[in-house]
């Protein structure tokens, strides 16, 4: 145990470890807050679909040799989120079909562009890093860290300001509309915030594991609590703790960061299921 503590103290002296923990905790917090609403509204699949869109956008940024790819990826992902939730309702291709076509198309086109135009000598490694977040969280620059801090603060502030409105449309859109709440506007807000969280989470777990970061803490909390507020707070605590444990475990064991975080969340989900079953007996 003393040896592990000494190793953690040594690693903590490196800036990339502190950057990874700061970004990881902020992204986990935002994902958990949004995850409760998405799971209850059965919009969980949106996170997975938009993560594929973000992968395609990142491939475009890579081909263009942009110094910072996050602004372009964020802009494209936000636009696609709005189109899916807005214009998609007025077309013949709706809902899960439109999302599936967009996500698979973006994933395929992104990989094709990387194969055709990438100048990297390790294309397989770049793709693996983008999809699974193996090393990207440990190579964060200070600029990306500050951008994540600003975006996370905006997400949390929006959630706190519109908490009651989000609560209303989460459980009963018809009643919310009857009370004067502009449901469509808040659908757009959810879409934009989801896109922001997805782009930030790609730095942490990669595009293929983002849904786990959104879903597992929320579902684990729902197994223990009934009220919306309690579930939200519990999910936030679960998500932050799992992310911190996963990052430190990955550094100590030399395992991929994204996969390690998700594995910790799976263990927590199993424990919450057992605790919930024991509680109901």
PDB file of C-alpha atoms in Angstrom:
ATOM      1  CA  UNK A   1       0.000   0.000   0.000  1.00  0.00           C
ATOM      2  CA  UNK A   2       2.818   2.404   0.880  1.00  0.00           C
ATOM      3  CA  UNK A   3       4.436   1.715  -2.479  1.00  0.00           C
ATOM      4  CA  UNK A   4       1.219   2.613  -4.326  1.00  0.00           C
ATOM      5  CA  UNK A   5       0.898   5.848  -2.352  1.00  0.00           C
ATOM      6  CA  UNK A   6       4.478   6.775  -3.208  1.00  0.00           C
ATOM      7  CA  UNK A   7       3.833   6.077  -6.891  1.00  0.00           C
ATOM      8  CA  UNK A   8       0.666   8.182  -6.839  1.00  0.00           C
ATOM      9  CA  UNK A   9       2.565  11.027  -5.172  1.00  0.00           C
ATOM     10  CA  UNK A  10       5.231  10.759  -7.881  1.00  0.00           C
ATOM     11  CA  UNK A  11       2.707  10.758 -10.716  1.00  0.00           C
ATOM     12  CA  UNK A  12       0.825  13.674  -9.162  1.00  0.00           C
ATOM     13  CA  UNK A  13       3.901  15.830  -9.639  1.00  0.00           C
ATOM     14  CA  UNK A  14       3.466  15.562 -13.417  1.00  0.00           C
ATOM     15  CA  UNK A  15       1.178  18.169 -15.028  1.00  0.00           C
ATOM     16  CA  UNK A  16      -0.442  15.676 -17.450  1.00  0.00           C
ATOM     17  CA  UNK A  17      -1.826  13.670 -14.516  1.00  0.00           C
ATOM     18  CA  UNK A  18      -3.366  16.763 -12.945  1.00  0.00           C
ATOM     19  CA  UNK A  19      -4.785  17.816 -16.318  1.00  0.00           C
ATOM     20  CA  UNK A  20      -6.296  14.367 -16.819  1.00  0.00           C
ATOM     21  CA  UNK A  21      -7.925  14.376 -13.396  1.00  0.00           C
ATOM     22  CA  UNK A  22      -9.357  17.895 -13.775  1.00  0.00           C
ATOM     23  CA  UNK A  23     -10.831  17.197 -17.211  1.00  0.00           C
ATOM     24  CA  UNK A  24     -12.006  13.739 -16.160  1.00  0.00           C
ATOM     25  CA  UNK A  25     -13.883  14.992 -13.102  1.00  0.00           C
ATOM     26  CA  UNK A  26     -15.510  17.874 -15.000  1.00  0.00           C
ATOM     27  CA  UNK A  27     -16.583  15.706 -17.929  1.00  0.00           C
ATOM     28  CA  UNK A  28     -17.893  13.007 -15.593  1.00  0.00           C
ATOM     29  CA  UNK A  29     -19.934  15.583 -13.664  1.00  0.00           C
ATOM     30  CA  UNK A  30     -21.502  17.034 -16.825  1.00  0.00           C
ATOM     31  CA  UNK A  31     -22.197  13.608 -18.314  1.00  0.00           C
ATOM     32  CA  UNK A  32     -23.909  12.385 -15.142  1.00  0.00           C
ATOM     33  CA  UNK A  33     -26.155  15.448 -14.853  1.00  0.00           C
ATOM     34  CA  UNK A  34     -27.256  15.115 -18.445  1.00  0.00           C
ATOM     35  CA  UNK A  35     -27.362  11.327 -18.299  1.00  0.00           C
ATOM     36  CA  UNK A  36     -30.268  11.179 -15.857  1.00  0.00           C
ATOM     37  CA  UNK A  37     -32.501  13.217 -18.186  1.00  0.00           C
ATOM     38  CA  UNK A  38     -31.390  11.279 -21.276  1.00  0.00           C
ATOM     39  CA  UNK A  39     -32.003   7.881 -19.659  1.00  0.00           C
ATOM     40  CA  UNK A  40     -35.430   8.846 -18.317  1.00  0.00           C
ATOM     41  CA  UNK A  41     -36.471  10.276 -21.695  1.00  0.00           C
ATOM     42  CA  UNK A  42     -35.021   7.230 -23.477  1.00  0.00           C
ATOM     43  CA  UNK A  43     -32.608   9.409 -25.418  1.00  0.00           C
ATOM     44  CA  UNK A  44     -29.528   7.435 -24.383  1.00  0.00           C
ATOM     45  CA  UNK A  45     -28.827   6.423 -27.986  1.00  0.00           C
ATOM     46  CA  UNK A  46     -28.280  10.073 -28.934  1.00  0.00           C
ATOM     47  CA  UNK A  47     -24.964  10.074 -27.078  1.00  0.00           C
ATOM     48  CA  UNK A  48     -23.701   7.107 -29.043  1.00  0.00           C
ATOM     49  CA  UNK A  49     -24.851   8.541 -32.375  1.00  0.00           C
ATOM     50  CA  UNK A  50     -23.335  11.972 -31.776  1.00  0.00           C
ATOM     51  CA  UNK A  51     -20.063  10.390 -30.687  1.00  0.00           C
ATOM     52  CA  UNK A  52     -19.767   8.865 -34.158  1.00  0.00           C
ATOM     53  CA  UNK A  53     -20.500  12.252 -35.685  1.00  0.00           C
ATOM     54  CA  UNK A  54     -17.750  13.741 -33.529  1.00  0.00           C
ATOM     55  CA  UNK A  55     -15.357  11.042 -34.771  1.00  0.00           C
ATOM     56  CA  UNK A  56     -16.107  12.019 -38.361  1.00  0.00           C
ATOM     57  CA  UNK A  57     -15.597  15.698 -37.528  1.00  0.00           C
ATOM     58  CA  UNK A  58     -12.296  14.906 -35.818  1.00  0.00           C
ATOM     59  CA  UNK A  59     -11.179  13.046 -38.945  1.00  0.00           C
ATOM     60  CA  UNK A  60     -11.955  16.149 -41.032  1.00  0.00           C
ATOM     61  CA  UNK A  61      -9.972  18.304 -38.593  1.00  0.00           C
ATOM     62  CA  UNK A  62      -7.081  15.861 -38.813  1.00  0.00           C
ATOM     63  CA  UNK A  63      -7.093  15.974 -42.618  1.00  0.00           C
ATOM     64  CA  UNK A  64      -7.101  19.790 -42.525  1.00  0.00           C
ATOM     65  CA  UNK A  65      -4.123  19.717 -40.097  1.00  0.00           C
ATOM     66  CA  UNK A  66      -5.817  22.063 -37.659  1.00  0.00           C
ATOM     67  CA  UNK A  67      -3.798  23.054 -34.616  1.00  0.00           C
ATOM     68  CA  UNK A  68      -6.842  22.639 -32.358  1.00  0.00           C
ATOM     69  CA  UNK A  69      -9.598  20.322 -33.556  1.00  0.00           C
ATOM     70  CA  UNK A  70     -12.074  20.868 -30.712  1.00  0.00           C
ATOM     71  CA  UNK A  71     -13.782  24.052 -32.072  1.00  0.00           C
ATOM     72  CA  UNK A  72     -14.521  22.407 -35.440  1.00  0.00           C
ATOM     73  CA  UNK A  73     -15.618  19.115 -33.863  1.00  0.00           C
ATOM     74  CA  UNK A  74     -17.845  20.968 -31.393  1.00  0.00           C
ATOM     75  CA  UNK A  75     -19.472  23.091 -34.122  1.00  0.00           C
ATOM     76  CA  UNK A  76     -20.244  20.113 -36.391  1.00  0.00           C
ATOM     77  CA  UNK A  77     -21.562  17.988 -33.528  1.00  0.00           C
ATOM     78  CA  UNK A  78     -23.829  20.784 -32.247  1.00  0.00           C
ATOM     79  CA  UNK A  79     -25.253  21.381 -35.736  1.00  0.00           C
ATOM     80  CA  UNK A  80     -25.966  17.659 -36.206  1.00  0.00           C
ATOM     81  CA  UNK A  81     -27.604  17.456 -32.773  1.00  0.00           C
ATOM     82  CA  UNK A  82     -29.927  20.348 -33.618  1.00  0.00           C
ATOM     83  CA  UNK A  83     -30.764  18.874 -37.029  1.00  0.00           C
ATOM     84  CA  UNK A  84     -31.563  15.494 -35.499  1.00  0.00           C
ATOM     85  CA  UNK A  85     -33.889  16.978 -32.911  1.00  0.00           C
ATOM     86  CA  UNK A  86     -35.361  19.724 -35.069  1.00  0.00           C
ATOM     87  CA  UNK A  87     -35.449  19.199 -38.809  1.00  0.00           C
ATOM     88  CA  UNK A  88     -35.584  15.441 -38.348  1.00  0.00           C
ATOM     89  CA  UNK A  89     -39.135  15.752 -37.049  1.00  0.00           C
ATOM     90  CA  UNK A  90     -40.352  17.193 -40.382  1.00  0.00           C
ATOM     91  CA  UNK A  91     -38.843  14.594 -42.698  1.00  0.00           C
ATOM     92  CA  UNK A  92     -39.838  11.081 -43.701  1.00  0.00           C
ATOM     93  CA  UNK A  93     -36.703   9.672 -42.044  1.00  0.00           C
ATOM     94  CA  UNK A  94     -37.262  10.146 -38.341  1.00  0.00           C
ATOM     95  CA  UNK A  95     -35.976   9.162 -34.943  1.00  0.00           C
ATOM     96  CA  UNK A  96     -33.687   6.176 -34.620  1.00  0.00           C
ATOM     97  CA  UNK A  97     -33.420   5.669 -38.401  1.00  0.00           C
ATOM     98  CA  UNK A  98     -32.055   9.181 -38.996  1.00  0.00           C
ATOM     99  CA  UNK A  99     -29.683   8.852 -36.043  1.00  0.00           C
ATOM    100  CA  UNK A 100     -28.421   5.452 -37.200  1.00  0.00           C
ATOM    101  CA  UNK A 101     -27.824   6.682 -40.750  1.00  0.00           C
ATOM    102  CA  UNK A 102     -25.990   9.791 -39.570  1.00  0.00           C
ATOM    103  CA  UNK A 103     -23.832   8.011 -36.992  1.00  0.00           C
ATOM    104  CA  UNK A 104     -22.800   5.105 -39.227  1.00  0.00           C
ATOM    105  CA  UNK A 105     -22.237   7.440 -42.175  1.00  0.00           C
ATOM    106  CA  UNK A 106     -20.062   9.795 -40.135  1.00  0.00           C
ATOM    107  CA  UNK A 107     -18.041   6.909 -38.731  1.00  0.00           C
ATOM    108  CA  UNK A 108     -17.454   5.402 -42.184  1.00  0.00           C
ATOM    109  CA  UNK A 109     -16.624   8.711 -43.894  1.00  0.00           C
ATOM    110  CA  UNK A 110     -14.309   9.704 -41.044  1.00  0.00           C
ATOM    111  CA  UNK A 111     -12.341   6.477 -41.248  1.00  0.00           C
ATOM    112  CA  UNK A 112     -12.197   6.736 -45.051  1.00  0.00           C
ATOM    113  CA  UNK A 113     -10.817  10.279 -44.882  1.00  0.00           C
ATOM    114  CA  UNK A 114      -8.189   9.251 -42.360  1.00  0.00           C
ATOM    115  CA  UNK A 115      -7.084   6.417 -44.646  1.00  0.00           C
ATOM    116  CA  UNK A 116      -6.967   8.602 -47.755  1.00  0.00           C
ATOM    117  CA  UNK A 117      -5.400  11.793 -46.426  1.00  0.00           C
ATOM    118  CA  UNK A 118      -3.772  11.092 -43.074  1.00  0.00           C
ATOM    119  CA  UNK A 119      -0.028  11.798 -42.979  1.00  0.00           C
ATOM    120  CA  UNK A 120       0.435   9.885 -39.747  1.00  0.00           C
ATOM    121  CA  UNK A 121       2.653   6.851 -39.782  1.00  0.00           C
ATOM    122  CA  UNK A 122       0.506   5.130 -37.172  1.00  0.00           C
ATOM    123  CA  UNK A 123      -3.045   5.341 -38.514  1.00  0.00           C
ATOM    124  CA  UNK A 124      -4.241   2.293 -36.545  1.00  0.00           C
ATOM    125  CA  UNK A 125      -2.950   3.841 -33.326  1.00  0.00           C
ATOM    126  CA  UNK A 126      -4.627   7.184 -34.060  1.00  0.00           C
ATOM    127  CA  UNK A 127      -7.973   5.500 -34.793  1.00  0.00           C
ATOM    128  CA  UNK A 128      -7.730   3.339 -31.662  1.00  0.00           C
ATOM    129  CA  UNK A 129      -6.954   6.384 -29.526  1.00  0.00           C
ATOM    130  CA  UNK A 130      -9.898   8.307 -30.945  1.00  0.00           C
ATOM    131  CA  UNK A 131     -12.341   5.423 -30.576  1.00  0.00           C
ATOM    132  CA  UNK A 132     -11.279   4.159 -27.150  1.00  0.00           C
ATOM    133  CA  UNK A 133      -9.510   7.127 -25.570  1.00  0.00           C
ATOM    134  CA  UNK A 134      -6.413   5.102 -24.804  1.00  0.00           C
ATOM    135  CA  UNK A 135      -3.941   7.955 -24.426  1.00  0.00           C
ATOM    136  CA  UNK A 136      -5.684  11.202 -25.420  1.00  0.00           C
ATOM    137  CA  UNK A 137      -6.617  12.098 -21.844  1.00  0.00           C
ATOM    138  CA  UNK A 138      -2.932  11.837 -20.876  1.00  0.00           C
ATOM    139  CA  UNK A 139      -1.748  14.134 -23.668  1.00  0.00           C
ATOM    140  CA  UNK A 140      -4.014  17.101 -22.956  1.00  0.00           C
ATOM    141  CA  UNK A 141      -2.600  20.568 -23.473  1.00  0.00           C
ATOM    142  CA  UNK A 142      -3.251  23.456 -21.108  1.00  0.00           C
ATOM    143  CA  UNK A 143      -5.428  25.174 -23.737  1.00  0.00           C
ATOM    144  CA  UNK A 144      -7.723  22.126 -23.996  1.00  0.00           C
ATOM    145  CA  UNK A 145      -7.943  21.898 -20.220  1.00  0.00           C
ATOM    146  CA  UNK A 146      -9.097  25.524 -19.948  1.00  0.00           C
ATOM    147  CA  UNK A 147     -11.562  25.022 -22.796  1.00  0.00           C
ATOM    148  CA  UNK A 148     -13.023  22.004 -20.971  1.00  0.00           C
ATOM    149  CA  UNK A 149     -13.237  24.048 -17.747  1.00  0.00           C
ATOM    150  CA  UNK A 150     -15.166  26.835 -19.504  1.00  0.00           C
ATOM    151  CA  UNK A 151     -17.510  24.429 -21.318  1.00  0.00           C
ATOM    152  CA  UNK A 152     -18.129  22.399 -18.155  1.00  0.00           C
ATOM    153  CA  UNK A 153     -18.934  25.532 -16.174  1.00  0.00           C
ATOM    154  CA  UNK A 154     -21.408  26.569 -18.880  1.00  0.00           C
ATOM    155  CA  UNK A 155     -23.079  23.125 -18.859  1.00  0.00           C
ATOM    156  CA  UNK A 156     -23.433  23.050 -15.062  1.00  0.00           C
ATOM    157  CA  UNK A 157     -24.718  26.641 -14.990  1.00  0.00           C
ATOM    158  CA  UNK A 158     -27.329  25.906 -17.666  1.00  0.00           C
ATOM    159  CA  UNK A 159     -28.423  22.783 -15.822  1.00  0.00           C
ATOM    160  CA  UNK A 160     -28.845  24.639 -12.530  1.00  0.00           C
ATOM    161  CA  UNK A 161     -30.675  27.565 -14.149  1.00  0.00           C
ATOM    162  CA  UNK A 162     -33.145  25.370 -16.022  1.00  0.00           C
ATOM    163  CA  UNK A 163     -33.342  22.482 -13.541  1.00  0.00           C
ATOM    164  CA  UNK A 164     -37.094  22.813 -12.910  1.00  0.00           C
ATOM    165  CA  UNK A 165     -37.890  23.117 -16.620  1.00  0.00           C
ATOM    166  CA  UNK A 166     -35.802  20.054 -17.433  1.00  0.00           C
ATOM    167  CA  UNK A 167     -37.496  18.175 -14.609  1.00  0.00           C
ATOM    168  CA  UNK A 168     -40.917  19.031 -16.046  1.00  0.00           C
ATOM    169  CA  UNK A 169     -40.189  17.986 -19.632  1.00  0.00           C
ATOM    170  CA  UNK A 170     -38.382  14.858 -18.475  1.00  0.00           C
ATOM    171  CA  UNK A 171     -41.491  13.359 -16.891  1.00  0.00           C
ATOM    172  CA  UNK A 172     -44.447  14.904 -18.734  1.00  0.00           C
ATOM    173  CA  UNK A 173     -43.952  16.978 -21.881  1.00  0.00           C
ATOM    174  CA  UNK A 174     -47.696  17.494 -22.363  1.00  0.00           C
ATOM    175  CA  UNK A 175     -48.159  18.946 -18.888  1.00  0.00           C
ATOM    176  CA  UNK A 176     -45.026  21.048 -19.305  1.00  0.00           C
ATOM    177  CA  UNK A 177     -46.349  22.500 -22.570  1.00  0.00           C
ATOM    178  CA  UNK A 178     -49.717  23.186 -20.927  1.00  0.00           C
ATOM    179  CA  UNK A 179     -48.009  25.217 -18.205  1.00  0.00           C
ATOM    180  CA  UNK A 180     -46.317  27.430 -20.794  1.00  0.00           C
ATOM    181  CA  UNK A 181     -42.918  25.747 -21.017  1.00  0.00           C
ATOM    182  CA  UNK A 182     -41.520  25.866 -24.556  1.00  0.00           C
ATOM    183  CA  UNK A 183     -40.731  22.172 -24.848  1.00  0.00           C
ATOM    184  CA  UNK A 184     -39.124  22.432 -28.286  1.00  0.00           C
ATOM    185  CA  UNK A 185     -36.656  25.063 -27.062  1.00  0.00           C
ATOM    186  CA  UNK A 186     -35.564  22.847 -24.200  1.00  0.00           C
ATOM    187  CA  UNK A 187     -35.189  19.912 -26.583  1.00  0.00           C
ATOM    188  CA  UNK A 188     -32.749  22.064 -28.523  1.00  0.00           C
ATOM    189  CA  UNK A 189     -30.989  22.964 -25.272  1.00  0.00           C
ATOM    190  CA  UNK A 190     -30.638  19.276 -24.382  1.00  0.00           C
ATOM    191  CA  UNK A 191     -29.274  18.569 -27.875  1.00  0.00           C
ATOM    192  CA  UNK A 192     -26.667  21.333 -27.691  1.00  0.00           C
ATOM    193  CA  UNK A 193     -25.547  20.422 -24.164  1.00  0.00           C
ATOM    194  CA  UNK A 194     -25.369  16.754 -25.151  1.00  0.00           C
ATOM    195  CA  UNK A 195     -23.130  17.645 -28.099  1.00  0.00           C
ATOM    196  CA  UNK A 196     -20.831  19.679 -25.840  1.00  0.00           C
ATOM    197  CA  UNK A 197     -20.550  16.842 -23.329  1.00  0.00           C
ATOM    198  CA  UNK A 198     -19.888  14.300 -26.097  1.00  0.00           C
ATOM    199  CA  UNK A 199     -17.023  16.336 -27.543  1.00  0.00           C
ATOM    200  CA  UNK A 200     -15.459  16.782 -24.103  1.00  0.00           C
ATOM    201  CA  UNK A 201     -15.926  13.114 -23.248  1.00  0.00           C
ATOM    202  CA  UNK A 202     -14.046  12.033 -26.387  1.00  0.00           C
ATOM    203  CA  UNK A 203     -10.889  13.272 -24.673  1.00  0.00           C
ATOM    204  CA  UNK A 204     -11.647  10.988 -21.746  1.00  0.00           C
ATOM    205  CA  UNK A 205     -13.039   7.648 -22.933  1.00  0.00           C
ATOM    206  CA  UNK A 206     -13.092   7.851 -26.729  1.00  0.00           C
ATOM    207  CA  UNK A 207     -16.067   7.976 -29.063  1.00  0.00           C
ATOM    208  CA  UNK A 208     -17.159   4.342 -28.668  1.00  0.00           C
ATOM    209  CA  UNK A 209     -17.335   4.409 -24.860  1.00  0.00           C
ATOM    210  CA  UNK A 210     -19.065   7.755 -24.339  1.00  0.00           C
ATOM    211  CA  UNK A 211     -22.513   6.221 -23.835  1.00  0.00           C
ATOM    212  CA  UNK A 212     -21.180   4.275 -20.861  1.00  0.00           C
ATOM    213  CA  UNK A 213     -20.077   7.502 -19.191  1.00  0.00           C
ATOM    214  CA  UNK A 214     -23.564   8.935 -19.663  1.00  0.00           C
ATOM    215  CA  UNK A 215     -25.652   5.858 -18.858  1.00  0.00           C
ATOM    216  CA  UNK A 216     -23.957   3.775 -16.147  1.00  0.00           C
ATOM    217  CA  UNK A 217     -23.900   6.371 -13.308  1.00  0.00           C
ATOM    218  CA  UNK A 218     -27.542   7.311 -13.964  1.00  0.00           C
ATOM    219  CA  UNK A 219     -28.774   3.708 -14.071  1.00  0.00           C
ATOM    220  CA  UNK A 220     -26.719   2.799 -10.996  1.00  0.00           C
ATOM    221  CA  UNK A 221     -28.242   5.692  -9.039  1.00  0.00           C
ATOM    222  CA  UNK A 222     -31.766   4.756 -10.168  1.00  0.00           C
ATOM    223  CA  UNK A 223     -31.311   1.354  -8.582  1.00  0.00           C
ATOM    224  CA  UNK A 224     -30.837   2.978  -5.174  1.00  0.00           C
ATOM    225  CA  UNK A 225     -33.053   6.077  -5.140  1.00  0.00           C
ATOM    226  CA  UNK A 226     -36.480   7.111  -6.411  1.00  0.00           C
ATOM    227  CA  UNK A 227     -36.564  10.922  -6.463  1.00  0.00           C
ATOM    228  CA  UNK A 228     -35.148  12.860  -9.409  1.00  0.00           C
ATOM    229  CA  UNK A 229     -32.944  15.065  -7.234  1.00  0.00           C
ATOM    230  CA  UNK A 230     -31.510  12.155  -5.255  1.00  0.00           C
ATOM    231  CA  UNK A 231     -30.790  10.195  -8.432  1.00  0.00           C
ATOM    232  CA  UNK A 232     -29.085  13.216 -10.019  1.00  0.00           C
ATOM    233  CA  UNK A 233     -26.875  13.889  -6.996  1.00  0.00           C
ATOM    234  CA  UNK A 234     -26.027  10.211  -6.576  1.00  0.00           C
ATOM    235  CA  UNK A 235     -25.203   9.843 -10.272  1.00  0.00           C
ATOM    236  CA  UNK A 236     -22.873  12.853 -10.071  1.00  0.00           C
ATOM    237  CA  UNK A 237     -21.042  11.380  -7.073  1.00  0.00           C
ATOM    238  CA  UNK A 238     -20.817   7.942  -8.702  1.00  0.00           C
ATOM    239  CA  UNK A 239     -19.533   9.362 -11.973  1.00  0.00           C
ATOM    240  CA  UNK A 240     -16.870  11.589 -10.418  1.00  0.00           C
ATOM    241  CA  UNK A 241     -15.620   8.845  -8.083  1.00  0.00           C
ATOM    242  CA  UNK A 242     -15.506   6.192 -10.817  1.00  0.00           C
ATOM    243  CA  UNK A 243     -13.626   8.519 -13.124  1.00  0.00           C
ATOM    244  CA  UNK A 244     -11.038   9.458 -10.510  1.00  0.00           C
ATOM    245  CA  UNK A 245     -10.528   5.815  -9.509  1.00  0.00           C
ATOM    246  CA  UNK A 246     -10.361   4.751 -13.155  1.00  0.00           C
ATOM    247  CA  UNK A 247      -7.749   7.363 -14.071  1.00  0.00           C
ATOM    248  CA  UNK A 248      -5.490   6.488 -11.141  1.00  0.00           C
ATOM    249  CA  UNK A 249      -5.940   2.754 -11.725  1.00  0.00           C
ATOM    250  CA  UNK A 250      -5.075   3.164 -15.409  1.00  0.00           C
ATOM    251  CA  UNK A 251      -1.930   5.131 -14.588  1.00  0.00           C
ATOM    252  CA  UNK A 252      -0.776   2.626 -11.976  1.00  0.00           C
ATOM    253  CA  UNK A 253      -1.626  -0.483 -14.005  1.00  0.00           C
ATOM    254  CA  UNK A 254      -0.703   0.894 -17.425  1.00  0.00           C
ATOM    255  CA  UNK A 255      -4.142   0.118 -18.881  1.00  0.00           C
ATOM    256  CA  UNK A 256      -6.203   2.237 -21.340  1.00  0.00           C
ATOM    257  CA  UNK A 257      -7.842   5.080 -19.432  1.00  0.00           C
ATOM    258  CA  UNK A 258     -11.242   4.962 -21.141  1.00  0.00           C
ATOM    259  CA  UNK A 259     -11.716   1.216 -20.811  1.00  0.00           C
ATOM    260  CA  UNK A 260     -10.566   1.281 -17.177  1.00  0.00           C
ATOM    261  CA  UNK A 261     -13.081   3.991 -16.246  1.00  0.00           C
ATOM    262  CA  UNK A 262     -15.918   2.102 -17.904  1.00  0.00           C
ATOM    263  CA  UNK A 263     -14.857  -1.127 -16.155  1.00  0.00           C
ATOM    264  CA  UNK A 264     -15.006   0.645 -12.780  1.00  0.00           C
ATOM    265  CA  UNK A 265     -18.494   1.907 -13.651  1.00  0.00           C
ATOM    266  CA  UNK A 266     -19.604  -1.624 -14.557  1.00  0.00           C
ATOM    267  CA  UNK A 267     -18.423  -2.879 -11.167  1.00  0.00           C
ATOM    268  CA  UNK A 268     -20.303  -0.040  -9.456  1.00  0.00           C
ATOM    269  CA  UNK A 269     -23.431  -0.844 -11.455  1.00  0.00           C
ATOM    270  CA  UNK A 270     -23.262  -4.489 -10.358  1.00  0.00           C
ATOM    271  CA  UNK A 271     -22.844  -3.430  -6.724  1.00  0.00           C
ATOM    272  CA  UNK A 272     -25.757  -0.994  -6.958  1.00  0.00           C
ATOM    273  CA  UNK A 273     -27.959  -3.745  -8.414  1.00  0.00           C
ATOM    274  CA  UNK A 274     -27.103  -5.993  -5.476  1.00  0.00           C
ATOM    275  CA  UNK A 275     -27.700  -3.160  -2.996  1.00  0.00           C
ATOM    276  CA  UNK A 276     -31.010  -2.274  -4.635  1.00  0.00           C
ATOM    277  CA  UNK A 277     -32.138  -5.918  -4.554  1.00  0.00           C
ATOM    278  CA  UNK A 278     -31.203  -6.223  -0.880  1.00  0.00           C
ATOM    279  CA  UNK A 279     -32.993  -2.924  -0.133  1.00  0.00           C
ATOM    280  CA  UNK A 280     -36.240  -4.147  -1.704  1.00  0.00           C
ATOM    281  CA  UNK A 281     -36.275  -7.403   0.274  1.00  0.00           C
TER     282      UNK A 281
END
